[in-house]
Amino acid sequence: MWRTRAAAACVICRSLANSSYGIKRKSPLQNLHLVSRSTHHPYYPSSKFQRPPLRISLQLFSSLNRLPPHKTKLLNVKHGYQSHRNFWLARLASRLLKVRYLILGSAVGGGYTAKKTYEQWKDMMPDLEEYKWIIPDFVWELDELIDFEKLLKALPDADDLARLLPDFDKIGDSLASLKGFLSPGYNLVSEVIGASDLLLLLGSPGETAFRATDQGYDNDKQFKKVSDKEKIDQLQEELLRTQLKYQRMLERLEKENKELRKLVLQRDDKGIHQRKLKKSLIDMYSEVLDILSDYDASYNTQDHLPRVVVVGDQSAGKTSVLEMIAQARIFPRGSGEMMTRSPVKVTLSEGPHHVALFKDSSREFDLTKEEDLAALRNEIEIRMRNSVKEGCTVSTETISLSVKGPGLQRMVLVDLPGVISTVTSGMAPDTKETIFSISKAYMQNPNAIILCIQDGSVDAERSIVTDLVSQMDPQGKRTIFVLTKVDLAEKNVASPNRIQQIIEGKLFPMKALGYFAVVTGKGNSSESIESIKEYEEEFFQNSRLLKTSMLKAHQVTTKNLSLAVSDCFWKMVRESVEQQADAFKATRFNLETEWKNNYPRLRELDRNELFEKAKNEILDEVISLTQVTPKHWEEMLEKTLWERVSTHVIENIYLPAAQTANSGTFNTTVDIKLKQWTDKQLPNKAVEVAWETLQEEFSRFMTEKKGKEHDDIFDKLKQAVREETIKRHRWNERAEDSLRVIQHNALEDRSISDKQQWDAAIHFMEETLQSRLKDTESVIEDMVGPDWKKRWLYWVGRTKEQNIRNETKNELEKLIKCNEDHPAYLANDEVTTVRKNLEARGVAVDPCLIKDTWHQIYRRYFLKSALNHCNLCRRGFYYYQRHFVDSELECNDIVLFWRIQRMLAITANTLRQQLANTEVRRLEKNVKEVLEDFAEDNEKKVMLLTGKRVQLAEDLKKVREIQEKLEAFIEALHQEK
């Protein structure tokens, strides 16, 4: 390339030397070149054609300016300008000072001088490697984007460049006028200058020849007079001003961009055209982290996805730094009080509106409105307090928050509770250890970016978090150190060098990727983000820390911090996300293999899918209650109701009425007692029976196994649903009132219409009396012991008390045989007679024992007599229709049992209608409510749906979802790259 440039220079010189203005030809004055004429004619005559000296830019880039300046004077003659007649001196000068020798000599000498001057300047210039970040990255990649070899080949060679020079023979023919004479010379000089500029652009060694001027020597001397320190100071100040200037320009552009995007979205909202926006890259990544937080709440070795973990001592300014990065005061604040009680995951992404929303909520908080900011802070505080369990101060449960806004750097940050050194009153005893364990759990992730926040206004020796960070990241390959409250540190620290040592990483026993110094306000919680940014910018612009080079411009302001953290975060994401996707792919393969081996014939249903399946089965079983036949309902209700009221009917109604002397008294007693029973007890008892019957049927459907299709994994859930539904269900209160009227009317009816009803009443009475008689026989047997058959066959005997009761029983049976119409109670003289008779046989007995034994003996006797009376009344329906006229037979007890039986049938029918029409539907509604509550309570579902199968399916679903979202994220990441 140097040869090409040298050849071009030679062609120029040769063209100038071989042109038509040589001295040997003795050509006329009009054929002389401009330079030659200026040499022969040192002055111009004063005339109307006089022009000022020709000044062109050639003097700046060639060595011709080294010639002594001459004032060329041209005389006005007939055919043009003419000089003095000193031709011998001109000829001598033209021979000795050929133009080509001047150009070549100047090029060689100037090149050497320029090279020497360049080396001197290079040694005096400071090292600008650390300011390399100012130049955009695409400049350093120009050699990859542009092929300079092809560009050089495309440039013209020496011959092509020579063709560009004008023909000087034709120039001499056009000297008829001054304009025709000067124009070609001006074009020639322009071509030479263009060629020189071309050589300069190509960066050839020849450029040094054109730049080695006397002016360069003067500038070199002047440059040496300036000290290196002043140069560095000026350069740093200029860099800081430039950076702040560009930051302001960037903020202005971002603001304009925000307004434009708002207008576009507003136009979309009006329906001009709808666009389906793709989910942003950071939102996709945040979803993966949310799924992982549910899958692995402890963030063990299975979760190695990058995130920015913000750690620091309590009140070190962690929250303020996050708010500056998020550009909104979104976190609750307190003076010296622990406000961050649980990890808060904040996903920052760019958006047209500055809004925030929680993962599990659809409400958007407008961060430009103070009332929404206050509501957001209150909501975060409530969620933190609710996540803390009783007896604890901090919680491990993560609160997920998404913040979108114009100009926000895309990243995922996790704000952890501040590290404390002392547990104060009101805190749980294990608060300090819990905070340390939470911080270590997040920082031990090898791909997590640790943002270590240190308060610059306190002594460095009081730092706790730096030791913790140095333990988790000894090499500092993923740690970014942030010194907060630098304004207070500059004001209070006696030695500013201490701040410099901190920023250079020489004071704390920890290493980091980068060190930053920020100012997050004046300590007033009511300050806005804009005022804090203005204060921070003003402070660093006037700070002596920057002016004295203790801090560098790229290490200050939260804007630079945000950019650096975002770059580190995405770099870590790109380096590790594919490896993590492969790890989850392997985990998925292992889980699928385990499922195929253990459950080959079952579908992979996770906990939610199993719950939905169980929900459908339970609802189907509830609907099955409506398919129960009315006959079945009525039989169950009638049977259960009689079991509940039979004792009351026999003991409190029938037996007292049967002791009366005549039928009139019997009927009166029965009516009175039935009326009292109906008003007070019977309706309530009937409703209880109906509710218990409904529960039994509901439980039977819920617990009944359905052959091979039965899945015992749902048993625990079904039992919990059944118990909760029964607890919530309440029978209709108005049912008792209507039922009381119906029962009262049924018991008032004494008319038996046909023989079939009469026989049914007799059968009902016999069954009831036989059941009571059997119970009485069993009680008497327990009292007196086994009879002689059992004693001989089973070799059992009687106790002493049983022998006494047996003697008493025999004595009382003699008393009944003597008087078959004996009343139900013994008189006192009869008790004395029985006791004396027993004492005469050597049996000492207590009067209470005699009365107790009499009650059972007489009861058995009465029941046997009533059964005999039933047999007599089988043919008494004819006399009943004649009201027992001309008959000694009285069957009032049969009528009583018919009334009871009919009341039971009517009550059962009424309750069945209430069940089918009202209560079953209300029960189904309660079941749905219980299932909905269980569906929203994840802890309840985990407790009720347990087992290896459920856990395996749950893990398999989560791993698949994580892998799919990671693959989608990786694909989007590659597309963006």
mmCIF file with all atom_site columns, N, CA and C in Angstrom, residues 905-926:
data_model
loop_
_atom_site.group_PDB
_atom_site.id
_atom_site.type_symbol
_atom_site.label_atom_id
_atom_site.label_alt_id
_atom_site.label_comp_id
_atom_site.label_asym_id
_atom_site.label_entity_id
_atom_site.label_seq_id
_atom_site.pdbx_PDB_ins_code
_atom_site.Cartn_x
_atom_site.Cartn_y
_atom_site.Cartn_z
_atom_site.occupancy
_atom_site.B_iso_or_equiv
_atom_site.pdbx_formal_charge
_atom_site.auth_seq_id
_atom_site.auth_comp_id
_atom_site.auth_asym_id
_atom_site.auth_atom_id
_atom_site.pdbx_PDB_model_num
ATOM 1  N N  . ALA A 1 905 ? -95.894 -42.711 58.792 1.00 0.00 ? 905 ALA A N  1
ATOM 2  C CA . ALA A 1 905 ? -95.917 -42.758 57.329 1.00 0.00 ? 905 ALA A CA 1
ATOM 3  C C  . ALA A 1 905 ? -96.042 -41.361 56.738 1.00 0.00 ? 905 ALA A C  1
ATOM 4  N N  . ILE A 1 906 ? -96.942 -40.551 57.309 1.00 0.00 ? 906 ILE A N  1
ATOM 5  C CA . ILE A 1 906 ? -97.115 -39.190 56.786 1.00 0.00 ? 906 ILE A CA 1
ATOM 6  C C  . ILE A 1 906 ? -95.856 -38.356 57.024 1.00 0.00 ? 906 ILE A C  1
ATOM 7  N N  . THR A 1 907 ? -95.245 -38.495 58.201 1.00 0.00 ? 907 THR A N  1
ATOM 8  C CA . THR A 1 907 ? -94.009 -37.754 58.493 1.00 0.00 ? 907 THR A CA 1
ATOM 9  C C  . THR A 1 907 ? -92.893 -38.166 57.547 1.00 0.00 ? 907 THR A C  1
ATOM 10 N N  . ALA A 1 908 ? -92.768 -39.459 57.297 1.00 0.00 ? 908 ALA A N  1
ATOM 11 C CA . ALA A 1 908 ? -91.734 -39.932 56.385 1.00 0.00 ? 908 ALA A CA 1
ATOM 12 C C  . ALA A 1 908 ? -91.955 -39.391 54.979 1.00 0.00 ? 908 ALA A C  1
ATOM 13 N N  . ASN A 1 909 ? -93.196 -39.356 54.538 1.00 0.00 ? 909 ASN A N  1
ATOM 14 C CA . ASN A 1 909 ? -93.480 -38.820 53.212 1.00 0.00 ? 909 ASN A CA 1
ATOM 15 C C  . ASN A 1 909 ? -93.153 -37.330 53.135 1.00 0.00 ? 909 ASN A C  1
ATOM 16 N N  . THR A 1 910 ? -93.504 -36.589 54.180 1.00 0.00 ? 910 THR A N  1
ATOM 17 C CA . THR A 1 910 ? -93.211 -35.150 54.188 1.00 0.00 ? 910 THR A CA 1
ATOM 18 C C  . THR A 1 910 ? -91.703 -34.890 54.206 1.00 0.00 ? 910 THR A C  1
ATOM 19 N N  . LEU A 1 911 ? -90.984 -35.626 55.039 1.00 0.00 ? 911 LEU A N  1
ATOM 20 C CA . LEU A 1 911 ? -89.525 -35.461 55.083 1.00 0.00 ? 911 LEU A CA 1
ATOM 21 C C  . LEU A 1 911 ? -88.862 -35.860 53.776 1.00 0.00 ? 911 LEU A C  1
ATOM 22 N N  . ARG A 1 912 ? -89.400 -36.882 53.138 1.00 0.00 ? 912 ARG A N  1
ATOM 23 C CA . ARG A 1 912 ? -88.838 -37.293 51.849 1.00 0.00 ? 912 ARG A CA 1
ATOM 24 C C  . ARG A 1 912 ? -88.989 -36.193 50.804 1.00 0.00 ? 912 ARG A C  1
ATOM 25 N N  . GLN A 1 913 ? -90.118 -35.521 50.806 1.00 0.00 ? 913 GLN A N  1
ATOM 26 C CA . GLN A 1 913 ? -90.322 -34.427 49.868 1.00 0.00 ? 913 GLN A CA 1
ATOM 27 C C  . GLN A 1 913 ? -89.348 -33.267 50.147 1.00 0.00 ? 913 GLN A C  1
ATOM 28 N N  . GLN A 1 914 ? -89.146 -32.971 51.416 1.00 0.00 ? 914 GLN A N  1
ATOM 29 C CA . GLN A 1 914 ? -88.181 -31.924 51.754 1.00 0.00 ? 914 GLN A CA 1
ATOM 30 C C  . GLN A 1 914 ? -86.765 -32.312 51.336 1.00 0.00 ? 914 GLN A C  1
ATOM 31 N N  . LEU A 1 915 ? -86.431 -33.572 51.528 1.00 0.00 ? 915 LEU A N  1
ATOM 32 C CA . LEU A 1 915 ? -85.099 -34.035 51.122 1.00 0.00 ? 915 LEU A CA 1
ATOM 33 C C  . LEU A 1 915 ? -84.905 -33.911 49.617 1.00 0.00 ? 915 LEU A C  1
ATOM 34 N N  . ALA A 1 916 ? -85.858 -34.430 48.873 1.00 0.00 ? 916 ALA A N  1
ATOM 35 C CA . ALA A 1 916 ? -85.697 -34.478 47.418 1.00 0.00 ? 916 ALA A CA 1
ATOM 36 C C  . ALA A 1 916 ? -85.770 -33.086 46.798 1.00 0.00 ? 916 ALA A C  1
ATOM 37 N N  . ASN A 1 917 ? -86.631 -32.234 47.330 1.00 0.00 ? 917 ASN A N  1
ATOM 38 C CA . ASN A 1 917 ? -86.873 -30.945 46.687 1.00 0.00 ? 917 ASN A CA 1
ATOM 39 C C  . ASN A 1 917 ? -85.951 -29.831 47.182 1.00 0.00 ? 917 ASN A C  1
ATOM 40 N N  . THR A 1 918 ? -85.477 -29.942 48.411 1.00 0.00 ? 918 THR A N  1
ATOM 41 C CA . THR A 1 918 ? -84.733 -28.820 48.994 1.00 0.00 ? 918 THR A CA 1
ATOM 42 C C  . THR A 1 918 ? -83.361 -29.216 49.515 1.00 0.00 ? 918 THR A C  1
ATOM 43 N N  . GLU A 1 919 ? -83.345 -30.164 50.438 1.00 0.00 ? 919 GLU A N  1
ATOM 44 C CA . GLU A 1 919 ? -82.122 -30.413 51.197 1.00 0.00 ? 919 GLU A CA 1
ATOM 45 C C  . GLU A 1 919 ? -81.011 -31.046 50.355 1.00 0.00 ? 919 GLU A C  1
ATOM 46 N N  . VAL A 1 920 ? -81.348 -31.899 49.427 1.00 0.00 ? 920 VAL A N  1
ATOM 47 C CA . VAL A 1 920 ? -80.312 -32.514 48.593 1.00 0.00 ? 920 VAL A CA 1
ATOM 48 C C  . VAL A 1 920 ? -79.637 -31.458 47.725 1.00 0.00 ? 920 VAL A C  1
ATOM 49 N N  . ARG A 1 921 ? -80.424 -30.526 47.211 1.00 0.00 ? 921 ARG A N  1
ATOM 50 C CA . ARG A 1 921 ? -79.851 -29.459 46.395 1.00 0.00 ? 921 ARG A CA 1
ATOM 51 C C  . ARG A 1 921 ? -78.992 -28.521 47.235 1.00 0.00 ? 921 ARG A C  1
ATOM 52 N N  . ARG A 1 922 ? -79.467 -28.217 48.432 1.00 0.00 ? 922 ARG A N  1
ATOM 53 C CA . ARG A 1 922 ? -78.656 -27.389 49.323 1.00 0.00 ? 922 ARG A CA 1
ATOM 54 C C  . ARG A 1 922 ? -77.378 -28.112 49.734 1.00 0.00 ? 922 ARG A C  1
ATOM 55 N N  . LEU A 1 923 ? -77.465 -29.408 49.912 1.00 0.00 ? 923 LEU A N  1
ATOM 56 C CA . LEU A 1 923 ? -76.276 -30.192 50.220 1.00 0.00 ? 923 LEU A CA 1
ATOM 57 C C  . LEU A 1 923 ? -75.289 -30.168 49.047 1.00 0.00 ? 923 LEU A C  1
ATOM 58 N N  . GLU A 1 924 ? -75.805 -30.292 47.831 1.00 0.00 ? 924 GLU A N  1
ATOM 59 C CA . GLU A 1 924 ? -74.944 -30.232 46.650 1.00 0.00 ? 924 GLU A CA 1
ATOM 60 C C  . GLU A 1 924 ? -74.262 -28.872 46.546 1.00 0.00 ? 924 GLU A C  1
ATOM 61 N N  . LYS A 1 925 ? -74.999 -27.815 46.860 1.00 0.00 ? 925 LYS A N  1
ATOM 62 C CA . LYS A 1 925 ? -74.404 -26.477 46.844 1.00 0.00 ? 925 LYS A CA 1
ATOM 63 C C  . LYS A 1 925 ? -73.303 -26.355 47.879 1.00 0.00 ? 925 LYS A C  1
ATOM 64 N N  . ASN A 1 926 ? -73.527 -26.912 49.066 1.00 0.00 ? 926 ASN A N  1
ATOM 65 C CA . ASN A 1 926 ? -72.502 -26.875 50.105 1.00 0.00 ? 926 ASN A CA 1
ATOM 66 C C  . ASN A 1 926 ? -71.260 -27.668 49.697 1.00 0.00 ? 926 ASN A C  1
#
